[in-house]
């Protein structure tokens, strides 16, 4: 089972994001505060779980958490401030929305910016080590997947209901054929350089 906390005797929020490597759509982040000494053997990094298991755990997390919230940064904002800053901003927005104020923060990865002068620790692969970060990874992933399914109905040509905006071969071929849409991240390399010149 994953560890229940990093800081002793503090209300601790775990944070993670989803959609950082996508070519389209918003980046999502979640912040989760779990009860002290919480136990759930099923919690794990969202990437190691099946889709049905993620949605099953989302219900459990939302029921059991002391507080949870999701933060969103749009593709337009990503293009203005870059994806790293956008990912951190999404986490800050999630933290802003928590109904219980944390006293410390643990974050998946190795980059973060101070938040309200709270102590924080970045943990590489933290979503596979700490329950609150794993819970945040599940919420961020499932809420972003829901959003990309909605976007797939508006822009059906890109196959987002399957690829969720990631740079799959199918997604890139659709960009080549139909061009970019309003929620593509213009600051990203939507097509590799050699593909841009195929028609010349």
CSV table of C-alpha atoms in Angstrom, one decimal:
chain,number,residue,atom,x,y,z
A,1,UNK,CA,0.0,0.0,0.0
A,2,UNK,CA,1.2,3.6,-0.7
A,3,UNK,CA,2.3,5.8,2.1
A,4,UNK,CA,-0.4,7.9,3.9
A,5,UNK,CA,1.6,11.1,4.4
A,6,UNK,CA,5.0,12.8,4.0
A,7,UNK,CA,4.8,15.5,6.7
A,8,UNK,CA,4.1,14.6,10.3
A,9,UNK,CA,1.2,16.3,12.1
A,10,UNK,CA,0.2,18.6,9.2
A,11,UNK,CA,-2.9,18.7,7.0
A,12,UNK,CA,-1.3,17.6,3.8
A,13,UNK,CA,-2.6,18.1,0.2
A,14,UNK,CA,-1.3,15.9,-2.6
A,15,UNK,CA,-1.2,17.4,-6.1
A,16,UNK,CA,-0.8,16.0,-9.6
A,17,UNK,CA,-1.7,17.0,-13.2
A,18,UNK,CA,-2.9,15.4,-16.4
A,19,UNK,CA,-2.6,16.3,-20.0
A,20,UNK,CA,0.8,18.0,-20.0
A,21,UNK,CA,2.0,16.1,-23.1
A,22,UNK,CA,-1.2,16.6,-25.1
A,23,UNK,CA,-1.3,18.6,-28.3
A,24,UNK,CA,-4.8,19.9,-27.6
A,25,UNK,CA,-7.1,21.0,-24.7
A,26,UNK,CA,-6.7,22.2,-21.2
A,27,UNK,CA,-4.3,20.9,-18.6
A,28,UNK,CA,-6.0,19.6,-15.5
A,29,UNK,CA,-4.7,19.3,-12.0
A,30,UNK,CA,-6.2,18.0,-8.7
A,31,UNK,CA,-5.4,18.6,-5.0
A,32,UNK,CA,-6.6,16.0,-2.5
A,33,UNK,CA,-6.5,16.0,1.3
A,34,UNK,CA,-7.1,12.5,2.7
A,35,UNK,CA,-7.9,11.6,6.4
A,36,UNK,CA,-5.0,11.0,8.7
A,37,UNK,CA,-3.8,7.3,8.4
A,38,UNK,CA,-6.2,6.7,5.5
A,39,UNK,CA,-6.0,3.2,4.0
A,40,UNK,CA,-6.9,2.1,0.5
A,41,UNK,CA,-5.0,-0.7,-1.1
A,42,UNK,CA,-6.4,0.1,-4.5
A,43,UNK,CA,-5.0,3.6,-4.8
A,44,UNK,CA,-2.1,3.9,-7.3
A,45,UNK,CA,-0.7,6.0,-10.0
A,46,UNK,CA,-3.6,6.6,-12.5
A,47,UNK,CA,-1.4,5.3,-15.4
A,48,UNK,CA,-1.2,1.9,-13.7
A,49,UNK,CA,-5.0,1.6,-13.4
A,50,UNK,CA,-7.6,0.6,-16.0
A,51,UNK,CA,-10.1,3.2,-17.0
A,52,UNK,CA,-13.1,1.5,-15.2
A,53,UNK,CA,-10.9,1.3,-12.0
A,54,UNK,CA,-10.0,5.0,-12.2
A,55,UNK,CA,-13.7,6.0,-12.3
A,56,UNK,CA,-14.5,3.6,-9.5
A,57,UNK,CA,-11.8,5.1,-7.4
A,58,UNK,CA,-12.8,8.6,-8.2
A,59,UNK,CA,-16.1,8.0,-6.4
A,60,UNK,CA,-14.3,6.5,-3.4
A,61,UNK,CA,-11.8,9.4,-3.3
A,62,UNK,CA,-14.6,12.0,-3.5
A,63,UNK,CA,-16.5,10.3,-0.8
A,64,UNK,CA,-13.6,9.7,1.6
A,65,UNK,CA,-11.4,12.8,1.1
A,66,UNK,CA,-11.5,15.6,3.7
A,67,UNK,CA,-11.3,17.9,0.7
A,68,UNK,CA,-10.6,17.7,-3.0
A,69,UNK,CA,-10.6,20.1,-6.0
A,70,UNK,CA,-9.7,20.3,-9.7
A,71,UNK,CA,-7.9,23.2,-11.4
A,72,UNK,CA,-7.9,23.9,-15.1
A,73,UNK,CA,-5.7,26.0,-17.4
A,74,UNK,CA,-6.8,26.4,-21.0
A,75,UNK,CA,-4.9,25.8,-24.2
A,76,UNK,CA,-4.9,29.6,-24.8
A,77,UNK,CA,-3.3,30.2,-21.4
A,78,UNK,CA,-0.8,27.4,-22.0
A,79,UNK,CA,0.3,29.1,-25.2
A,80,UNK,CA,0.9,32.3,-23.3
A,81,UNK,CA,2.8,31.0,-20.2
A,82,UNK,CA,4.1,27.6,-21.4
A,83,UNK,CA,3.1,24.1,-20.3
A,84,UNK,CA,5.3,23.9,-17.2
A,85,UNK,CA,3.9,27.2,-15.8
A,86,UNK,CA,0.4,26.1,-16.8
A,87,UNK,CA,0.7,22.8,-15.0
A,88,UNK,CA,1.8,24.5,-11.8
A,89,UNK,CA,-0.9,27.2,-12.2
A,90,UNK,CA,-3.5,24.4,-12.5
A,91,UNK,CA,-2.3,22.9,-9.2
A,92,UNK,CA,-2.5,26.4,-7.6
A,93,UNK,CA,-6.0,26.8,-8.8
A,94,UNK,CA,-6.9,23.3,-7.4
A,95,UNK,CA,-5.4,24.3,-4.1
A,96,UNK,CA,-7.3,27.6,-4.1
A,97,UNK,CA,-10.6,25.7,-4.4
A,98,UNK,CA,-10.0,23.3,-1.5
A,99,UNK,CA,-12.6,23.7,1.2
A,100,UNK,CA,-10.1,22.8,3.9
A,101,UNK,CA,-6.9,24.7,3.9
A,102,UNK,CA,-3.7,22.5,3.8
A,103,UNK,CA,-0.7,23.1,6.0
A,104,UNK,CA,1.7,21.4,3.6
A,105,UNK,CA,1.8,20.2,0.0
A,106,UNK,CA,3.3,17.2,-1.7
A,107,UNK,CA,3.6,17.3,-5.5
A,108,UNK,CA,4.2,14.7,-8.2
A,109,UNK,CA,7.3,15.5,-10.2
A,110,UNK,CA,10.3,17.8,-9.6
A,111,UNK,CA,8.9,21.3,-10.3
A,112,UNK,CA,6.6,23.6,-8.3
A,113,UNK,CA,6.3,27.2,-7.3
A,114,UNK,CA,5.7,28.4,-3.7
A,115,UNK,CA,2.0,28.5,-2.7
A,116,UNK,CA,0.9,30.8,0.1
A,117,UNK,CA,4.2,30.3,1.9
A,118,UNK,CA,3.2,26.7,2.7
A,119,UNK,CA,6.0,24.1,3.1
A,120,UNK,CA,6.0,21.8,0.0
A,121,UNK,CA,8.0,18.8,-1.3
A,122,UNK,CA,8.2,17.6,-4.9
A,123,UNK,CA,8.4,13.9,-5.3
A,124,UNK,CA,9.5,12.2,-8.5
A,125,UNK,CA,6.9,9.4,-9.3
A,126,UNK,CA,5.1,10.5,-6.2
A,127,UNK,CA,1.8,9.2,-7.7
A,128,UNK,CA,3.2,5.7,-7.1
A,129,UNK,CA,4.4,6.5,-3.6
A,130,UNK,CA,1.8,8.6,-1.7
A,131,UNK,CA,-1.9,8.1,-1.5
A,132,UNK,CA,-2.9,11.7,-1.8
A,133,UNK,CA,-0.8,12.3,-4.9
A,134,UNK,CA,-2.2,9.0,-6.4
A,135,UNK,CA,-5.7,10.2,-5.6
A,136,UNK,CA,-5.0,13.6,-7.3
A,137,UNK,CA,-3.6,11.8,-10.3
A,138,UNK,CA,-6.9,9.8,-10.6
A,139,UNK,CA,-9.1,12.9,-10.3
A,140,UNK,CA,-7.0,15.0,-12.7
A,141,UNK,CA,-6.9,12.2,-15.3
A,142,UNK,CA,-10.6,11.3,-15.2
A,143,UNK,CA,-11.9,14.8,-15.2
A,144,UNK,CA,-9.6,15.7,-18.1
A,145,UNK,CA,-10.8,12.5,-20.0
A,146,UNK,CA,-14.4,13.6,-19.5
A,147,UNK,CA,-13.5,17.0,-20.9
A,148,UNK,CA,-11.7,15.6,-23.9
A,149,UNK,CA,-14.7,13.3,-24.7
A,150,UNK,CA,-16.9,16.4,-24.7
A,151,UNK,CA,-14.4,18.2,-27.1
A,152,UNK,CA,-14.4,15.1,-29.3
A,153,UNK,CA,-18.1,15.7,-30.0
A,154,UNK,CA,-17.3,19.2,-31.1
A,155,UNK,CA,-14.3,18.2,-33.2
A,156,UNK,CA,-14.9,14.6,-34.1
A,157,UNK,CA,-12.2,14.4,-36.8
A,158,UNK,CA,-9.3,14.1,-34.3
A,159,UNK,CA,-10.3,10.9,-32.5
A,160,UNK,CA,-10.0,12.5,-29.0
A,161,UNK,CA,-12.5,10.1,-27.5
A,162,UNK,CA,-9.7,7.5,-27.9
A,163,UNK,CA,-6.4,9.5,-27.9
A,164,UNK,CA,-7.5,12.3,-25.4
A,165,UNK,CA,-5.4,14.8,-27.3
A,166,UNK,CA,-2.1,13.0,-27.1
A,167,UNK,CA,0.2,13.0,-30.1
A,168,UNK,CA,-0.8,9.6,-31.6
A,169,UNK,CA,-0.3,8.8,-35.2
A,170,UNK,CA,-4.0,9.1,-35.8
A,171,UNK,CA,-4.2,12.5,-34.2
A,172,UNK,CA,-1.2,13.8,-36.2
A,173,UNK,CA,-2.6,12.5,-39.4
A,174,UNK,CA,-5.9,14.3,-38.7
A,175,UNK,CA,-4.1,17.6,-38.0
A,176,UNK,CA,-2.3,17.1,-41.3
A,177,UNK,CA,-5.6,16.5,-43.1
A,178,UNK,CA,-7.9,19.0,-41.4
A,179,UNK,CA,-5.5,21.5,-39.8
A,180,UNK,CA,-5.5,22.6,-36.2
A,181,UNK,CA,-8.7,23.6,-34.3
A,182,UNK,CA,-9.2,26.4,-31.7
A,183,UNK,CA,-8.2,24.2,-28.8
A,184,UNK,CA,-5.0,22.9,-30.3
A,185,UNK,CA,-1.9,24.3,-28.4
A,186,UNK,CA,-0.3,26.5,-30.9
A,187,UNK,CA,3.0,26.7,-28.9
A,188,UNK,CA,3.4,22.9,-29.4
A,189,UNK,CA,4.9,21.1,-32.4
A,190,UNK,CA,1.6,19.8,-33.8
A,191,UNK,CA,3.4,18.2,-36.7
A,192,UNK,CA,7.1,17.1,-37.0
A,193,UNK,CA,9.0,19.3,-39.3
A,194,UNK,CA,9.4,16.7,-42.1
A,195,UNK,CA,5.6,16.3,-42.2
A,196,UNK,CA,5.0,20.0,-42.6
A,197,UNK,CA,6.7,20.0,-46.0
A,198,UNK,CA,5.3,16.8,-47.5
A,199,UNK,CA,3.1,18.7,-50.0
A,200,UNK,CA,5.8,21.1,-51.3
